Coordinates of C-alpha atoms and ligand atoms in Angstrom, one line a residue:
M1 CA -23.9 -77.9 36.6
K2 CA -20.4 -77.4 36.7
N3 CA -18.9 -76.7 40.7
M4 CA -17.6 -73.6 41.4
S5 CA -13.7 -72.7 42.8
P6 CA -14.2 -71.3 46.1
I7 CA -14.7 -67.6 46.7
I8 CA -11.8 -66.4 48.7
P9 CA -12.6 -63.1 50.5
V10 CA -10.9 -60.5 49.2
S11 CA -11.6 -57.7 52.3
D12 CA -9.6 -60.0 55.3
P13 CA -8.3 -57.9 57.1
N14 CA -5.0 -60.2 57.9
C15 CA -4.6 -61.5 54.1
Q16 CA -1.6 -59.7 53.5
V17 CA -0.2 -60.3 56.8
K18 CA -0.2 -64.0 56.5
S19 CA 0.9 -63.6 53.0
W20 CA 4.6 -61.9 53.6
K21 CA 5.0 -64.5 56.8
N22 CA 4.1 -67.4 54.4
L23 CA 6.4 -66.3 51.2
L24 CA 9.1 -66.0 54.3
K25 CA 9.2 -69.6 54.7
S26 CA 8.2 -71.2 51.8
A27 CA 11.2 -69.4 50.6
I28 CA 13.9 -72.3 48.1
K29 CA 16.6 -73.6 50.4
D30 CA 17.5 -75.9 47.3
P31 CA 20.2 -74.7 44.9
I32 CA 18.8 -77.1 41.9
Q33 CA 15.2 -76.5 42.7
L34 CA 16.5 -72.8 42.0
L35 CA 18.1 -73.3 39.0
S36 CA 15.1 -75.5 38.2
E37 CA 12.6 -72.5 38.7
I38 CA 14.2 -70.2 35.7
G39 CA 14.3 -73.7 33.7
L40 CA 17.5 -74.2 34.4
E41 CA 20.2 -77.4 35.5
P42 CA 23.4 -77.0 36.7
T43 CA 25.1 -77.7 33.8
D44 CA 24.3 -75.3 31.9
L45 CA 26.6 -72.8 34.1
N46 CA 29.8 -72.1 33.4
F47 CA 30.7 -72.0 37.2
P48 CA 30.0 -75.5 39.9
I49 CA 27.2 -74.5 42.2
A50 CA 28.1 -75.9 46.4
E51 CA 25.2 -77.3 48.1
N52 CA 26.7 -76.7 51.3
T53 CA 28.6 -73.2 52.3
G54 CA 28.1 -73.1 55.8
F55 CA 25.4 -69.7 54.5
A56 CA 22.1 -71.5 53.6
V57 CA 20.8 -70.5 50.4
R58 CA 17.4 -68.5 50.8
V59 CA 15.7 -67.0 47.9
P60 CA 11.9 -65.2 48.3
Q61 CA 9.1 -66.4 45.8
P62 CA 9.0 -62.6 44.5
F63 CA 12.7 -62.2 43.6
I64 CA 13.1 -65.7 41.4
D65 CA 10.0 -64.2 39.6
K66 CA 12.1 -61.1 38.4
M67 CA 15.1 -63.5 37.2
Q68 CA 14.3 -64.2 33.9
L69 CA 13.9 -67.8 32.7
G70 CA 16.6 -69.8 31.3
N71 CA 19.4 -67.1 31.7
P72 CA 22.2 -69.1 33.4
Q73 CA 24.3 -65.3 33.8
D74 CA 20.6 -63.4 35.1
P75 CA 22.1 -60.8 37.2
L76 CA 19.6 -61.6 40.6
L77 CA 20.2 -65.6 40.2
L78 CA 24.1 -64.5 40.3
Q79 CA 23.4 -62.5 43.7
V80 CA 22.0 -65.8 45.7
L81 CA 23.2 -68.5 44.0
S82 CA 26.1 -70.8 46.7
Q83 CA 28.7 -72.0 44.5
Q84 CA 31.9 -73.1 44.6
A85 CA 34.2 -71.0 44.8
E86 CA 32.4 -69.3 48.3
N87 CA 34.8 -72.0 49.9
L88 CA 37.9 -71.3 49.1
A89 CA 40.5 -69.7 51.1
V90 CA 41.6 -66.3 49.8
A91 CA 44.6 -63.9 51.0
G92 CA 43.3 -60.9 52.8
Y93 CA 39.0 -62.1 53.0
T94 CA 38.2 -62.8 56.9
N95 CA 34.5 -63.5 59.1
D96 CA 35.0 -60.2 60.3
P97 CA 35.9 -57.6 57.9
L98 CA 34.7 -55.0 59.7
E99 CA 35.5 -56.1 63.0
E100 CA 32.2 -55.4 64.6
H101 CA 32.4 -58.0 67.4
A102 CA 32.3 -55.1 70.0
S103 CA 29.2 -54.2 71.1
S104 CA 28.1 -51.3 73.2
A105 CA 25.2 -53.1 75.0
P106 CA 22.6 -55.8 73.8
G107 CA 21.9 -55.5 69.8
I108 CA 23.9 -52.4 70.3
L109 CA 26.6 -50.6 67.7
H110 CA 27.5 -47.3 68.2
K111 CA 30.4 -47.1 66.1
Y112 CA 28.5 -43.5 64.2
H113 CA 28.5 -40.2 65.9
G114 CA 25.1 -39.6 67.2
R115 CA 23.5 -42.5 65.2
V116 CA 23.4 -46.1 67.1
L117 CA 22.6 -49.2 64.9
L118 CA 19.8 -51.6 67.1
M119 CA 20.7 -55.1 65.8
L120 CA 16.3 -56.5 65.9
A121 CA 16.4 -59.7 63.8
S122 CA 19.2 -62.3 63.5
A123 CA 17.9 -63.4 60.4
C124 CA 17.3 -62.0 56.3
A125 CA 14.4 -62.8 54.3
V126 CA 17.1 -63.4 51.6
N127 CA 20.3 -64.8 52.0
C128 CA 22.7 -62.7 49.5
R129 CA 26.2 -64.7 48.9
Y130 CA 28.3 -61.3 48.7
C131 CA 26.3 -60.4 52.3
F132 CA 29.4 -58.7 54.6
R133 CA 27.8 -60.6 57.9
R134 CA 27.7 -63.9 56.3
H135 CA 29.3 -65.8 59.6
F136 CA 28.4 -62.8 62.1
P137 CA 27.9 -64.5 65.1
Y138 CA 24.4 -63.1 64.9
Q139 CA 23.1 -65.3 68.5
D140 CA 25.2 -63.2 70.7
K141 CA 24.2 -60.1 68.7
V142 CA 20.8 -59.2 68.4
A143 CA 18.7 -57.7 71.1
S144 CA 15.4 -59.2 72.1
G145 CA 13.2 -59.2 75.0
K146 CA 15.2 -58.7 78.2
Q147 CA 17.6 -56.8 76.3
L148 CA 15.7 -55.0 74.6
Q149 CA 14.9 -53.4 77.6
Q150 CA 18.6 -52.8 78.0
S151 CA 19.1 -51.2 74.5
I152 CA 16.2 -48.9 75.1
D153 CA 17.9 -47.7 77.7
Y154 CA 20.6 -47.2 76.3
I155 CA 19.7 -44.6 74.3
S156 CA 17.7 -43.2 76.4
E157 CA 21.6 -42.3 78.5
H158 CA 23.2 -40.9 75.9
Q159 CA 21.7 -37.7 75.1
E160 CA 24.3 -37.9 72.2
I161 CA 22.2 -39.7 70.1
S162 CA 19.8 -38.4 67.6
E163 CA 19.2 -41.5 65.4
V164 CA 17.9 -44.5 65.6
I165 CA 19.0 -47.3 62.7
L166 CA 17.3 -50.6 62.7
S167 CA 19.6 -53.0 60.6
G168 CA 19.6 -57.0 61.9
G169 CA 19.6 -59.7 59.9
D170 CA 16.6 -57.4 58.6
P171 CA 14.3 -55.4 60.9
L172 CA 12.0 -56.0 58.8
M173 CA 12.1 -59.7 59.6
V174 CA 10.1 -59.0 63.0
S175 CA 6.4 -58.0 63.6
D176 CA 4.4 -55.1 62.7
S177 CA 3.1 -55.6 66.4
Q178 CA 7.2 -55.4 68.1
L179 CA 7.7 -52.9 65.8
S180 CA 5.0 -50.7 67.0
L181 CA 5.9 -51.5 70.7
L182 CA 9.4 -50.6 70.0
L183 CA 8.0 -47.5 68.5
S184 CA 6.6 -46.3 70.8
Q185 CA 9.1 -47.0 73.5
L186 CA 11.5 -44.8 71.2
N187 CA 9.0 -42.0 70.3
Q188 CA 9.1 -41.7 74.5
I189 CA 13.0 -40.6 73.8
P190 CA 13.3 -36.7 74.0
H191 CA 16.8 -36.9 72.8
L192 CA 15.8 -38.5 69.4
K193 CA 14.7 -36.7 66.1
R194 CA 15.3 -39.3 63.5
L195 CA 14.2 -43.7 62.6
R196 CA 16.2 -45.4 59.8
I197 CA 15.6 -48.5 58.6
H198 CA 17.9 -50.3 56.4
T199 CA 16.0 -53.0 55.2
R200 CA 16.1 -55.8 51.6
L201 CA 12.4 -57.1 52.2
P202 CA 10.1 -54.8 50.6
V203 CA 12.9 -56.0 47.8
V204 CA 12.4 -59.6 47.5
I205 CA 8.5 -59.6 49.1
P206 CA 6.9 -56.7 48.7
Q207 CA 4.1 -57.9 50.0
R208 CA 5.6 -57.0 53.2
I209 CA 5.2 -52.8 53.5
T210 CA 1.6 -54.1 55.1
Q211 CA -1.0 -51.1 56.0
E212 CA 0.1 -51.4 59.3
L213 CA 4.1 -51.1 59.0
C214 CA 3.4 -47.6 57.2
N215 CA 0.7 -46.6 60.0
I216 CA 3.0 -47.1 62.6
L217 CA 5.2 -45.0 60.4
A218 CA 3.5 -42.2 60.1
T219 CA 2.3 -42.3 63.2
S220 CA 6.0 -41.6 64.9
H221 CA 6.9 -38.2 65.2
L222 CA 10.8 -38.8 64.6
N223 CA 11.5 -38.6 60.8
V224 CA 11.6 -41.7 59.4
S225 CA 13.7 -43.1 56.7
M226 CA 14.2 -46.4 54.3
V227 CA 17.5 -46.8 52.8
L228 CA 17.0 -49.9 51.0
H229 CA 19.4 -52.6 49.3
I230 CA 19.1 -52.7 44.8
N231 CA 21.5 -53.8 42.4
H232 CA 20.5 -53.6 39.8
A233 CA 17.5 -52.6 37.6
N234 CA 15.6 -56.2 37.3
E235 CA 14.7 -56.1 40.8
I236 CA 12.7 -53.0 40.6
D237 CA 8.9 -54.3 38.5
E238 CA 5.9 -53.4 39.6
L239 CA 4.6 -55.2 42.7
F240 CA 8.0 -53.8 44.0
T241 CA 7.0 -50.2 43.1
S242 CA 3.3 -49.5 43.7
S243 CA 4.6 -51.2 47.9
V244 CA 7.5 -48.7 47.9
K245 CA 4.8 -45.6 46.9
K246 CA 2.8 -46.8 49.8
L247 CA 5.6 -46.3 52.3
R248 CA 6.8 -43.1 49.9
D249 CA 3.1 -41.7 50.0
S250 CA 3.0 -42.9 54.0
G251 CA 6.0 -39.5 54.6
I252 CA 8.8 -41.9 54.5
Q253 CA 12.1 -40.3 52.6
L254 CA 13.3 -43.5 50.3
F255 CA 17.0 -43.9 50.0
N256 CA 19.0 -47.0 48.0
Q257 CA 22.1 -48.2 49.0
S258 CA 23.7 -50.9 46.0
V259 CA 26.9 -53.1 46.2
L260 CA 29.1 -52.9 43.5
L261 CA 29.2 -56.6 42.2
K262 CA 31.6 -58.8 39.3
D263 CA 29.6 -59.3 36.4
I264 CA 26.5 -58.0 37.9
N265 CA 26.4 -54.2 37.6
D266 CA 29.7 -53.6 37.2
N267 CA 29.1 -51.7 34.4
V268 CA 28.0 -48.2 33.4
S269 CA 24.5 -48.9 31.8
V270 CA 23.1 -50.9 33.7
L271 CA 24.2 -48.2 36.7
A272 CA 22.7 -45.5 35.0
Q273 CA 19.7 -47.4 34.3
L274 CA 19.6 -49.0 37.9
S275 CA 19.7 -44.8 39.4
E276 CA 16.5 -44.5 36.8
Q277 CA 14.1 -47.0 37.8
L278 CA 15.4 -46.1 41.7
F279 CA 14.0 -42.7 41.1
A280 CA 11.2 -43.7 38.9
A281 CA 10.2 -45.8 42.3
Y282 CA 10.8 -42.5 44.3
I283 CA 14.6 -44.2 46.1
V284 CA 17.0 -42.1 45.6
P285 CA 20.6 -43.8 45.4
Y286 CA 22.5 -42.7 48.5
Y287 CA 25.6 -44.8 48.7
I288 CA 27.3 -47.7 45.9
H289 CA 29.0 -49.8 48.2
L290 CA 33.4 -51.4 47.4
L291 CA 32.0 -55.3 48.4
D292 CA 33.8 -55.9 52.0
K293 CA 36.3 -58.5 52.0
V294 CA 33.8 -61.6 53.7
A295 CA 35.3 -64.9 52.7
G296 CA 33.2 -66.6 50.5
A297 CA 33.0 -63.1 48.1
A298 CA 36.5 -62.8 46.7
H299 CA 35.0 -63.5 42.8
F300 CA 32.4 -60.1 43.7
D301 CA 35.8 -58.2 43.3
I302 CA 35.6 -55.3 41.3
P303 CA 39.4 -53.6 41.6
K304 CA 39.3 -50.3 43.4
A305 CA 40.6 -48.4 40.6
Q306 CA 37.9 -49.7 38.4
A307 CA 35.2 -48.7 40.7
I308 CA 35.8 -45.0 40.9
E309 CA 36.7 -45.2 36.8
L310 CA 33.1 -46.6 37.0
V311 CA 31.0 -43.8 38.9
E312 CA 33.0 -41.3 37.5
A313 CA 31.0 -42.5 34.0
L314 CA 27.8 -42.1 35.2
R315 CA 28.8 -38.7 36.7
N316 CA 29.1 -38.0 33.2
R317 CA 25.8 -39.1 32.6
L318 CA 22.9 -38.2 34.7
P319 CA 22.0 -35.6 36.6
G320 CA 24.8 -35.2 40.5
Y321 CA 20.9 -36.2 42.8
L322 CA 21.0 -40.0 40.4
V323 CA 24.5 -41.0 41.4
P324 CA 25.6 -42.4 44.4
R325 CA 28.2 -41.8 46.9
L326 CA 31.0 -44.7 46.6
A327 CA 31.6 -45.6 49.3
I328 CA 34.4 -48.2 51.5
E329 CA 33.4 -49.3 55.4
E330 CA 37.2 -49.4 57.5
P331 CA 37.0 -51.0 60.8
G332 CA 37.3 -48.5 63.2
E333 CA 36.1 -45.3 61.3
K334 CA 33.4 -43.2 62.8
A335 CA 32.0 -43.1 59.0
K336 CA 32.3 -44.2 55.4
T337 CA 35.1 -43.3 53.3
I338 CA 33.6 -41.6 50.3
I339 CA 35.8 -42.6 47.6
A340 CA 34.2 -40.5 44.6
Ligands
PLP401 C1 26.6 -46.1 56.2 C2 25.9 -47.2 56.6 C3 25.3 -46.9 58.5 C4 25.3 -45.7 58.4 O1 25.1 -44.8 57.2 P1 24.7 -43.3 57.3 O2 24.4 -42.8 56.1 O3 26.7 -42.8 57.1 O4 25.3 -42.3 58.1 C5 24.8 -47.3 58.8 N1 24.5 -48.9 59.2 C6 25.0 -49.8 57.9 C7 24.8 -51.2 58.0 C8 25.3 -48.3 56.7 O5 26.5 -49.2 55.4
SF4_402 S1 20.0 -58.6 53.0 FE1 21.4 -57.6 53.9 S2 22.7 -58.2 55.6 FE2 20.7 -59.9 53.9 S3 22.4 -61.3 53.6 FE3 21.4 -59.9 52.1 S4 23.5 -57.9 52.2 FE4 23.5 -59.2 53.7

């Protein structure tokens, strides 16, 4: 008789939780290995890759699974593969383009009226090469342990705050039990109305949307929304869509913000397809950002005039609710500047 393969218990309640954490741990950190996962070698590319840029490569497997095999121009690959252009110093590109270095309390950034950013985690599941926080001194900024209590006190003492925006890093890097604890404290602050989570984790590891996470968010009496970060329609696959549907079924409003990136989504058909696929996944296109001028990201830049043209062309093609607002973040401003 043949050996039977081991039977995997399908009803293990920890199964999904273990799996997102394992996927996080086993993320690819070597650019050459990343290329080989999709059948490429460095010589297939028309630019030199970099092994050391001071900002690590980090790409979880479910995101790699959405890349096209053998395509050196793959729009997902280009977002996460380190290249030597990152090491060039370019005039006008700095380490802290938004001048975010002043905080009001540990882990708190109170620059928008009525809203505070609460930095929960110091890392992300993926390292996007164009990230405006690639040089951010997270160690000094993230709220944890005793400091988190100080952040909560700050929110309690400021009556004018009606919305808490969980940010990071990626706030969904923290465990469901930590989130549950935080939510139970925020739920007790009477002047708070809304909770928003800015995250890319469900895009790169859809398994992060656990039933427990949905339950924690659904039982809060705050109005909960989630702002995802997707730049190209290829990031939206069946696993992702079925995962975010659980959030929507739990009463969570879903929005998306993108960054306009050279050779990735600087094309009206690509942007139209992104908006349509987002909507099919229950997500409303909210913002599209001009690149923040962070050192190491100059090769992704799109001139402002071209960005305006792109968004206007999109407006001629799609219903208004599928056209994201073209925004730019200016240091010291109380809100984003909308340019189209
Ligand atoms: C724009 C932005 C906000 C504020 O968003 P609004 O939707 O304009 O209130 C908060 N956090 C981050 C990271 C943002 O980019
Ligand atoms: S997920 Fe967001 S914060 Fe994290 S590296 Fe990417 S762009 Fe930056």
